[in-house]
Coordinates of C-alpha atoms in Angstrom, one line a residue:
M1 CA 1.3 -34.0 11.1
W2 CA 1.8 -34.1 8.4
K3 CA 4.8 -32.7 6.1
C4 CA 4.0 -32.2 3.3
Q5 CA 1.0 -30.5 3.2
S6 CA 2.3 -26.8 2.5
G7 CA 5.8 -24.9 3.1
S8 CA 7.0 -25.9 -0.3
G9 CA 7.6 -24.4 -3.3
T10 CA 10.6 -25.6 -6.2
Y11 CA 12.2 -26.7 -3.4
L12 CA 10.9 -29.2 0.0
N13 CA 11.0 -28.5 3.5
Y14 CA 13.0 -30.6 5.4
E15 CA 10.1 -32.3 7.0
C16 CA 8.5 -33.0 3.6
Q17 CA 11.6 -34.4 2.4
E18 CA 12.9 -36.5 5.3
F19 CA 9.3 -38.4 5.0
L20 CA 8.8 -38.4 1.0
K21 CA 12.9 -39.8 1.3
R22 CA 11.5 -42.5 3.7
K23 CA 8.1 -43.5 2.0
F24 CA 10.3 -44.3 -1.0
Q25 CA 13.2 -46.0 0.6
D26 CA 11.3 -49.3 -0.2
K27 CA 11.2 -49.9 -4.8
S28 CA 9.3 -53.5 -3.9
M29 CA 6.1 -53.9 -5.5
S30 CA 3.4 -55.9 -4.9
V31 CA 1.8 -58.8 -7.1
E32 CA -1.6 -56.2 -8.3
R33 CA 1.2 -53.0 -8.1
M34 CA 3.5 -54.9 -10.5
G35 CA 0.0 -55.3 -12.6
Y36 CA -1.0 -51.8 -13.2
L37 CA 2.5 -51.3 -14.4
R38 CA 2.8 -53.7 -17.1
K39 CA -1.1 -53.2 -18.6
A40 CA 0.6 -49.0 -18.5
V41 CA 3.1 -50.8 -21.1
D42 CA 1.1 -53.2 -22.7
I43 CA -0.9 -50.1 -23.3
L44 CA 2.1 -47.1 -24.5
K45 CA 3.7 -49.8 -26.5
Q46 CA 1.0 -49.9 -29.4
N47 CA 2.9 -45.4 -30.4
N48 CA 5.7 -46.2 -28.5
N49 CA 9.6 -47.8 -28.6
I50 CA 10.1 -48.4 -24.8
L51 CA 14.1 -49.7 -25.1
G52 CA 15.3 -52.1 -22.7
S53 CA 17.3 -49.6 -21.0
Y54 CA 13.7 -48.6 -19.4
E55 CA 13.2 -51.4 -16.7
E56 CA 14.8 -50.5 -14.2
I57 CA 13.6 -46.9 -14.2
L58 CA 10.2 -47.7 -14.8
Q59 CA 9.6 -49.6 -11.8
E60 CA 11.3 -47.0 -9.7
I61 CA 9.2 -44.5 -11.1
S62 CA 6.1 -46.8 -10.2
S63 CA 6.6 -47.5 -7.3
Y64 CA 7.0 -44.0 -5.6
V65 CA 3.0 -43.2 -8.1
T66 CA 2.2 -46.4 -6.4
N67 CA 2.7 -45.4 -3.2
S68 CA -0.3 -44.7 -0.9
G69 CA 1.0 -43.9 1.9
A70 CA 3.4 -40.7 0.7
F71 CA 0.3 -39.4 -1.4
F72 CA -1.9 -39.9 1.8
Y73 CA -0.2 -37.7 4.4
A74 CA 0.5 -34.9 1.8
D75 CA -0.4 -32.7 -0.9
P76 CA 0.1 -34.4 -4.4
R77 CA 2.1 -31.7 -5.1
L78 CA 4.8 -31.8 -3.2
P79 CA 6.0 -36.0 -4.0
C80 CA 4.6 -35.0 -7.5
N81 CA 7.6 -32.7 -7.5
Y82 CA 9.6 -35.1 -6.3
I83 CA 8.7 -37.5 -8.0
N84 CA 9.7 -35.5 -10.8
Y85 CA 14.1 -34.9 -8.6
L86 CA 13.9 -38.5 -8.8
L87 CA 13.5 -39.3 -12.3
N88 CA 16.1 -36.2 -13.3
E89 CA 18.4 -38.0 -11.3
K90 CA 17.3 -41.0 -12.4
L91 CA 18.1 -39.8 -16.6
R92 CA 21.2 -38.1 -15.2
S93 CA 23.0 -40.9 -14.0
K94 CA 22.3 -42.9 -17.4
G95 CA 23.4 -40.2 -19.5
M96 CA 19.5 -39.8 -20.5
H97 CA 18.2 -36.6 -19.5
N98 CA 18.5 -34.3 -22.8
H99 CA 16.5 -36.5 -24.9
T100 CA 12.4 -34.2 -24.5
S101 CA 10.8 -36.6 -25.8
I102 CA 11.5 -39.5 -22.7
Y103 CA 10.8 -36.3 -20.8
D104 CA 7.1 -36.9 -22.5
F105 CA 6.9 -40.8 -22.5
F106 CA 7.2 -40.8 -19.0
K107 CA 4.6 -38.1 -18.3
K108 CA 1.7 -40.5 -20.2
F109 CA 3.7 -43.7 -19.0
V110 CA 2.5 -42.6 -14.5
A111 CA -0.7 -41.1 -16.3
E112 CA -1.1 -44.6 -17.3
V113 CA 0.3 -45.9 -13.8
Y114 CA -2.5 -44.0 -12.3
K115 CA -5.4 -44.5 -14.7
S116 CA -4.7 -48.4 -14.2
E117 CA -4.8 -48.7 -9.7
K118 CA -8.1 -45.9 -9.8
G119 CA -10.3 -46.9 -12.8
N120 CA -10.1 -42.9 -13.9
Y121 CA -8.1 -40.0 -14.8
H122 CA -8.0 -37.2 -11.8
A123 CA -5.9 -33.8 -13.0
D124 CA -5.3 -32.3 -9.2
K125 CA -3.8 -36.0 -8.5
M126 CA -2.1 -37.4 -11.0
C127 CA 2.4 -36.4 -11.4
D128 CA 1.3 -36.1 -15.4
I129 CA 1.5 -32.4 -15.3
D130 CA 4.6 -32.3 -12.9
I131 CA 7.1 -34.5 -15.2
K132 CA 9.4 -32.1 -16.0
P133 CA 13.9 -31.5 -17.5
L134 CA 14.8 -29.5 -14.5
D135 CA 17.5 -27.1 -15.8
D136 CA 20.8 -27.4 -14.9
D137 CA 20.6 -24.3 -11.6
I138 CA 17.7 -25.9 -10.7
Y139 CA 18.6 -29.0 -10.4
D140 CA 22.3 -28.5 -8.4
K141 CA 20.5 -26.3 -6.1
M142 CA 17.9 -29.4 -4.9
T143 CA 20.4 -32.4 -5.0
K144 CA 22.8 -29.7 -2.9
L145 CA 19.7 -28.7 -0.5
Y146 CA 18.8 -32.9 -0.4
E147 CA 22.2 -33.4 0.6
L148 CA 22.7 -31.3 3.7
Y149 CA 19.6 -32.8 4.2
N150 CA 21.1 -36.1 5.1
L151 CA 24.2 -35.0 5.9
Y152 CA 22.2 -33.8 9.2
D153 CA 19.5 -36.3 9.0
V154 CA 23.5 -38.4 10.1
L155 CA 24.5 -35.4 12.6
K156 CA 21.0 -36.0 13.8
W157 CA 20.6 -39.9 14.7
T158 CA 24.6 -39.8 16.0
L159 CA 24.3 -41.1 19.7
P160 CA 25.7 -38.2 22.0
S161 CA 28.0 -40.4 23.1
R162 CA 30.1 -40.5 19.1
I163 CA 28.8 -37.2 17.7
K164 CA 32.4 -35.7 19.7
S165 CA 34.1 -36.6 17.3
E166 CA 32.1 -36.8 13.6
C167 CA 34.1 -34.1 12.3
K168 CA 33.9 -35.6 8.7
P169 CA 30.0 -35.2 7.9
F170 CA 29.8 -31.5 10.2
G171 CA 32.9 -29.8 7.7
K172 CA 30.4 -31.4 4.8
M173 CA 28.1 -29.6 5.2
I174 CA 30.0 -26.5 6.1
R175 CA 31.2 -26.4 2.7
I176 CA 28.5 -27.8 0.8
Y177 CA 26.1 -24.8 2.5
N178 CA 28.7 -22.1 2.7
N179 CA 29.6 -22.7 -1.5
T180 CA 25.9 -22.6 -1.5
I181 CA 24.5 -19.4 -0.1
K182 CA 27.6 -17.4 -1.1
D183 CA 25.7 -16.8 -4.9
L184 CA 22.2 -16.9 -4.7
T185 CA 20.8 -13.7 -5.1
L186 CA 17.2 -12.5 -5.1
Q187 CA 15.5 -14.9 -7.5
D188 CA 16.6 -17.6 -4.5
E189 CA 14.5 -16.2 -2.0
E190 CA 13.3 -19.8 -1.5
L191 CA 16.4 -21.8 -0.8
V192 CA 18.0 -18.9 1.7
K193 CA 14.9 -19.3 3.5
K194 CA 15.6 -23.1 3.1
L195 CA 19.2 -23.1 3.9
L196 CA 18.9 -20.7 6.5
T197 CA 16.5 -23.4 8.5
L198 CA 18.9 -26.3 8.0
K199 CA 21.2 -23.9 10.0
E200 CA 18.9 -22.8 13.3
M201 CA 17.5 -26.4 13.2
T202 CA 21.9 -27.5 13.5
S203 CA 22.4 -25.4 16.0
N204 CA 19.9 -27.1 18.4
I205 CA 21.5 -31.1 18.1
P206 CA 24.6 -31.7 19.2
L207 CA 27.8 -30.9 17.6
P208 CA 31.5 -32.2 17.8
E209 CA 33.4 -30.3 19.5
S210 CA 35.4 -27.9 18.9
K211 CA 38.3 -29.0 20.8
I212 CA 38.4 -32.1 18.3
C213 CA 36.6 -30.5 15.4
Y214 CA 37.3 -28.2 14.1
D215 CA 34.7 -26.7 12.4
R216 CA 32.1 -25.2 14.4
I217 CA 28.7 -23.7 13.3
E218 CA 30.1 -20.2 13.6
H219 CA 31.8 -21.1 10.5
F220 CA 28.5 -21.7 8.9
K221 CA 28.9 -17.8 6.8
E222 CA 26.1 -15.3 5.8
P223 CA 24.3 -15.1 2.0
K224 CA 26.3 -11.6 1.4
L225 CA 25.7 -11.3 -2.3
Y226 CA 22.3 -12.2 -1.7
N227 CA 21.7 -9.7 1.9
D228 CA 23.7 -6.7 -0.7
L229 CA 21.0 -7.3 -2.8
K230 CA 18.7 -7.9 -0.3
E231 CA 19.2 -4.3 1.7
K232 CA 19.8 -1.9 -1.8
E233 CA 16.0 -3.8 -2.7
R234 CA 14.9 -2.4 0.5
L235 CA 16.4 1.0 0.2
R236 CA 14.9 1.5 -3.9
K237 CA 10.7 0.1 -2.2
E238 CA 12.2 2.4 0.5
Q239 CA 12.4 5.8 -2.2
E240 CA 10.1 4.6 -4.6
E241 CA 7.5 4.5 -1.4
A242 CA 8.9 8.6 -0.4
Q243 CA 8.8 10.1 -4.6
K244 CA 5.5 8.9 -4.1
A245 CA 4.4 10.6 -1.6
I246 CA 5.9 13.2 -2.8
E247 CA 4.1 12.8 -6.1
K248 CA 1.2 13.0 -3.9
Q249 CA 1.4 15.8 -1.7
K250 CA 2.1 18.1 -4.7
Q251 CA -0.8 16.5 -6.3
E252 CA -2.5 17.7 -3.6
E253 CA -0.9 21.7 -3.1
K254 CA -2.0 21.9 -7.5
R255 CA -4.9 20.5 -6.1
L256 CA -5.9 22.9 -3.1
E257 CA -3.9 26.3 -5.5
E258 CA -6.7 25.3 -8.5
E259 CA -9.4 25.2 -5.5
Q260 CA -8.6 28.2 -4.4
R261 CA -8.0 30.4 -8.3
K262 CA -11.0 29.5 -8.5
Q263 CA -13.1 30.8 -5.7
Q264 CA -11.4 34.1 -6.6
P265 CA -13.2 34.6 -8.5
E266 CA -16.6 34.5 -7.4
Q267 CA -15.1 35.5 -3.2
A268 CA -14.8 38.6 -5.7
A269 CA -18.0 38.5 -7.6
Q270 CA -20.1 38.3 -4.6
S271 CA -18.1 41.8 -2.5
S272 CA -18.9 43.2 -5.1
L273 CA -22.9 42.4 -5.3
L274 CA -23.0 43.0 -1.8
A275 CA -21.6 46.2 -2.3
Q276 CA -24.1 47.3 -4.5
V277 CA -27.0 45.6 -2.6
T278 CA -26.0 47.5 0.8
G279 CA -25.0 51.1 -1.1
G280 CA -28.3 51.5 -3.2
A281 CA -30.5 50.4 -0.1
L282 CA -29.1 52.5 2.3
G283 CA -29.0 55.4 0.0
I284 CA -25.4 56.8 1.6
P285 CA -23.0 58.4 -1.1
G286 CA -19.7 57.9 -0.1
D287 CA -16.6 59.8 0.7
D288 CA -15.3 61.7 -2.6
E289 CA -19.5 62.8 -2.7
L290 CA -19.8 64.0 0.6
S291 CA -16.3 65.7 0.4
G292 CA -16.8 67.2 -2.9
T293 CA -20.2 69.0 -2.2
S294 CA -19.1 72.5 -1.8
T295 CA -21.1 75.1 1.3
E296 CA -22.6 77.1 -1.2
H297 CA -24.7 74.1 -2.8
L298 CA -25.5 72.7 1.1
R299 CA -27.1 76.6 1.6
A300 CA -28.5 76.4 -1.6
Q301 CA -29.9 72.6 -0.4
S302 CA -31.6 74.9 2.5
L303 CA -33.2 77.4 1.4
N304 CA -36.1 74.9 -0.2
L305 CA -36.4 72.9 2.3
E306 CA -38.5 70.6 2.6
F307 CA -39.9 68.9 6.4
P308 CA -40.2 65.4 7.0
R309 CA -44.0 63.8 7.5
G310 CA -45.5 67.3 7.9
Q311 CA -43.8 69.1 10.4
K312 CA -43.1 72.7 10.5
H313 CA -39.9 73.3 12.0
S314 CA -39.3 75.8 14.7
E315 CA -36.9 77.4 16.8
G316 CA -36.2 75.3 19.6
S317 CA -37.0 72.0 18.0
H318 CA -34.5 68.9 18.8
F319 CA -33.9 66.0 16.1
R320 CA -37.2 64.4 17.4
D321 CA -39.9 61.9 16.0
P322 CA -42.6 59.5 18.0
S323 CA -41.7 57.3 15.6
T324 CA -37.7 57.0 16.1
P325 CA -37.2 56.6 19.5
L326 CA -34.6 54.1 19.3
L327 CA -32.3 56.7 16.6
V328 CA -32.4 59.8 19.3
H329 CA -31.4 57.8 22.5
S330 CA -28.7 56.0 19.9
M331 CA -27.5 59.5 18.9
E332 CA -27.3 60.7 22.2
Q333 CA -24.6 59.1 22.7
T334 CA -22.6 59.9 19.7
E335 CA -19.7 62.2 20.3
F336 CA -21.3 64.2 17.9
Y337 CA -25.1 64.4 19.7
Q338 CA -24.9 66.1 23.2
P339 CA -28.3 67.1 25.0
G340 CA -28.0 70.4 26.1
E341 CA -25.3 72.1 24.5
K342 CA -25.2 75.1 22.6
Y343 CA -24.8 75.2 18.8
P344 CA -24.5 77.6 16.6
E345 CA -27.3 80.6 15.5
R346 CA -29.1 78.6 12.5
D347 CA -29.0 81.2 9.2
E348 CA -31.8 83.2 6.9
G349 CA -33.0 79.6 5.2
G350 CA -33.4 77.6 9.0
C351 CA -30.7 75.6 9.2
C352 CA -27.0 75.7 10.9
H353 CA -23.9 77.2 9.7
I354 CA -21.8 74.6 8.2
T355 CA -20.6 74.0 11.5
A356 CA -23.1 72.8 12.2
R357 CA -24.2 70.8 9.1
Q358 CA -20.6 69.3 9.3
E359 CA -21.3 67.6 12.4
C360 CA -24.7 66.6 10.6
I361 CA -22.9 64.7 8.2
K362 CA -20.5 63.0 9.9
I363 CA -23.5 62.0 12.1
K364 CA -25.4 60.6 8.4
R365 CA -21.9 59.2 8.2
I366 CA -21.7 56.6 11.1
F367 CA -25.1 55.7 11.0
F368 CA -25.7 55.1 8.0
L369 CA -29.9 54.4 8.4
S370 CA -32.3 55.9 5.9
V371 CA -35.2 56.6 8.4
F372 CA -32.1 59.2 9.4
W373 CA -31.1 60.5 6.3
R374 CA -34.4 61.8 5.9
Y375 CA -33.9 65.0 8.6
Y376 CA -30.4 66.2 7.3
S377 CA -31.1 64.8 3.4
R378 CA -31.5 68.6 2.6
G379 CA -28.4 69.5 4.2
C380 CA -29.4 70.3 7.0
C381 CA -30.0 69.3 10.9
Y382 CA -32.3 70.4 13.5
F383 CA -32.2 70.5 16.9

C-alpha cells in the first residue's frame, strides 16, 4: 500500500514521514544524477553567484528531487513538502534561513534539476512551487512532531526483551508530547489530530514497565486548551443554529399572518356578495322589516288580494297547488301547519285574523321559498 497518497497537509502523518525518511537517508548519487546537478548549476551560474557553502546543500537537495522511488510511490506534493522542511532545517543549521533570495535560488535549482532529468517542465510534478521559508512557529511544530515520530520508532523497533528498561526515550516522548499539545488552539487542529493518533499508536506497542520506569501511558495529557476552545466553538454554533431556527419560525409566522390579512377582505367581500345574491333572489324581507309590519297594513293588503294563477278564493280551500306537491308535503311536517286543525275565522276581506297571519309570517321566515311567497305576499294565507 502506498503510504504517501493522502492524510497529510502541513504536517506529514507517521506512515508518510517514516517512508520518506528512509528513502532520503541515502544521499549518495550516481554519475548520471550528478550530471543533472552539474547541468543545473551551470545554467544558474549565468545569472547567480553560487557560493561554495551551497555545494553541500545543493547535493542533498538534488539527491532528494531525483529520488524516483520516493516520487513513484507518493503524491508529488508530499515528498516536496518534506524536501522543503529538510531544506529549511539545513539552512537554519547554517544560519542562512533569513534570506528570502536563497529560497528563490533553490526554487530555480530544483526546477532546473527536474528539467535536466525529465527533459521538460511538468508543473504538477515539480517541487519548485513548494520551496519557501517556514515561519518559526510552523517549523518548530513540525520539528517536534517528527522528533516524536522518531522516538516512537525507537520504542517500536526495540526488542521485547529490552523494552522493559527503555525509560529514557519513552519519558522524552511524553515530555515533548505534553509540551507541544498543551498550547495548541483551534488553528492547530491538524496537528492535534496527528498527536492524538500518535498517542493511540503508542498505547498499542510494548512499553517500559511502570515498575522500572516512572513514565507510563497515562502521563500523556489531553489537549485541554484545544478541547475548551472546541467546546466553546460547538456551543457557539449550536446557539447560532438555534437563533436561525427562531428567526425562521418568526418569518413563517409573519408570512402566515400576512396571508390571513390578505384573505380577510376577500372573505368579507364574498360573504357580502353571497348575502346580497341570496336575499335578492328569494325576495325575503329581514326580521326588522317583518317586525315593523303593522296589523293595519296587513289588513289593507288583504283587502286588495290577488290570487295567483287565476285561482278563486273558496271558503274551504287549503294551501295546495298541483304544481307544488312537495311544498305542501313539507308544510305538513312543520309545527305551524297541522291538517285538520281549525284556524280562526276569516275577516271580511277573505284573510285570516291576525293570529293566523302571524303564523303565516313564521312559515314564510322558515321556508324562504319564492314559490311559497306567492301565496302570502299580500300578508294572507289560505287553508
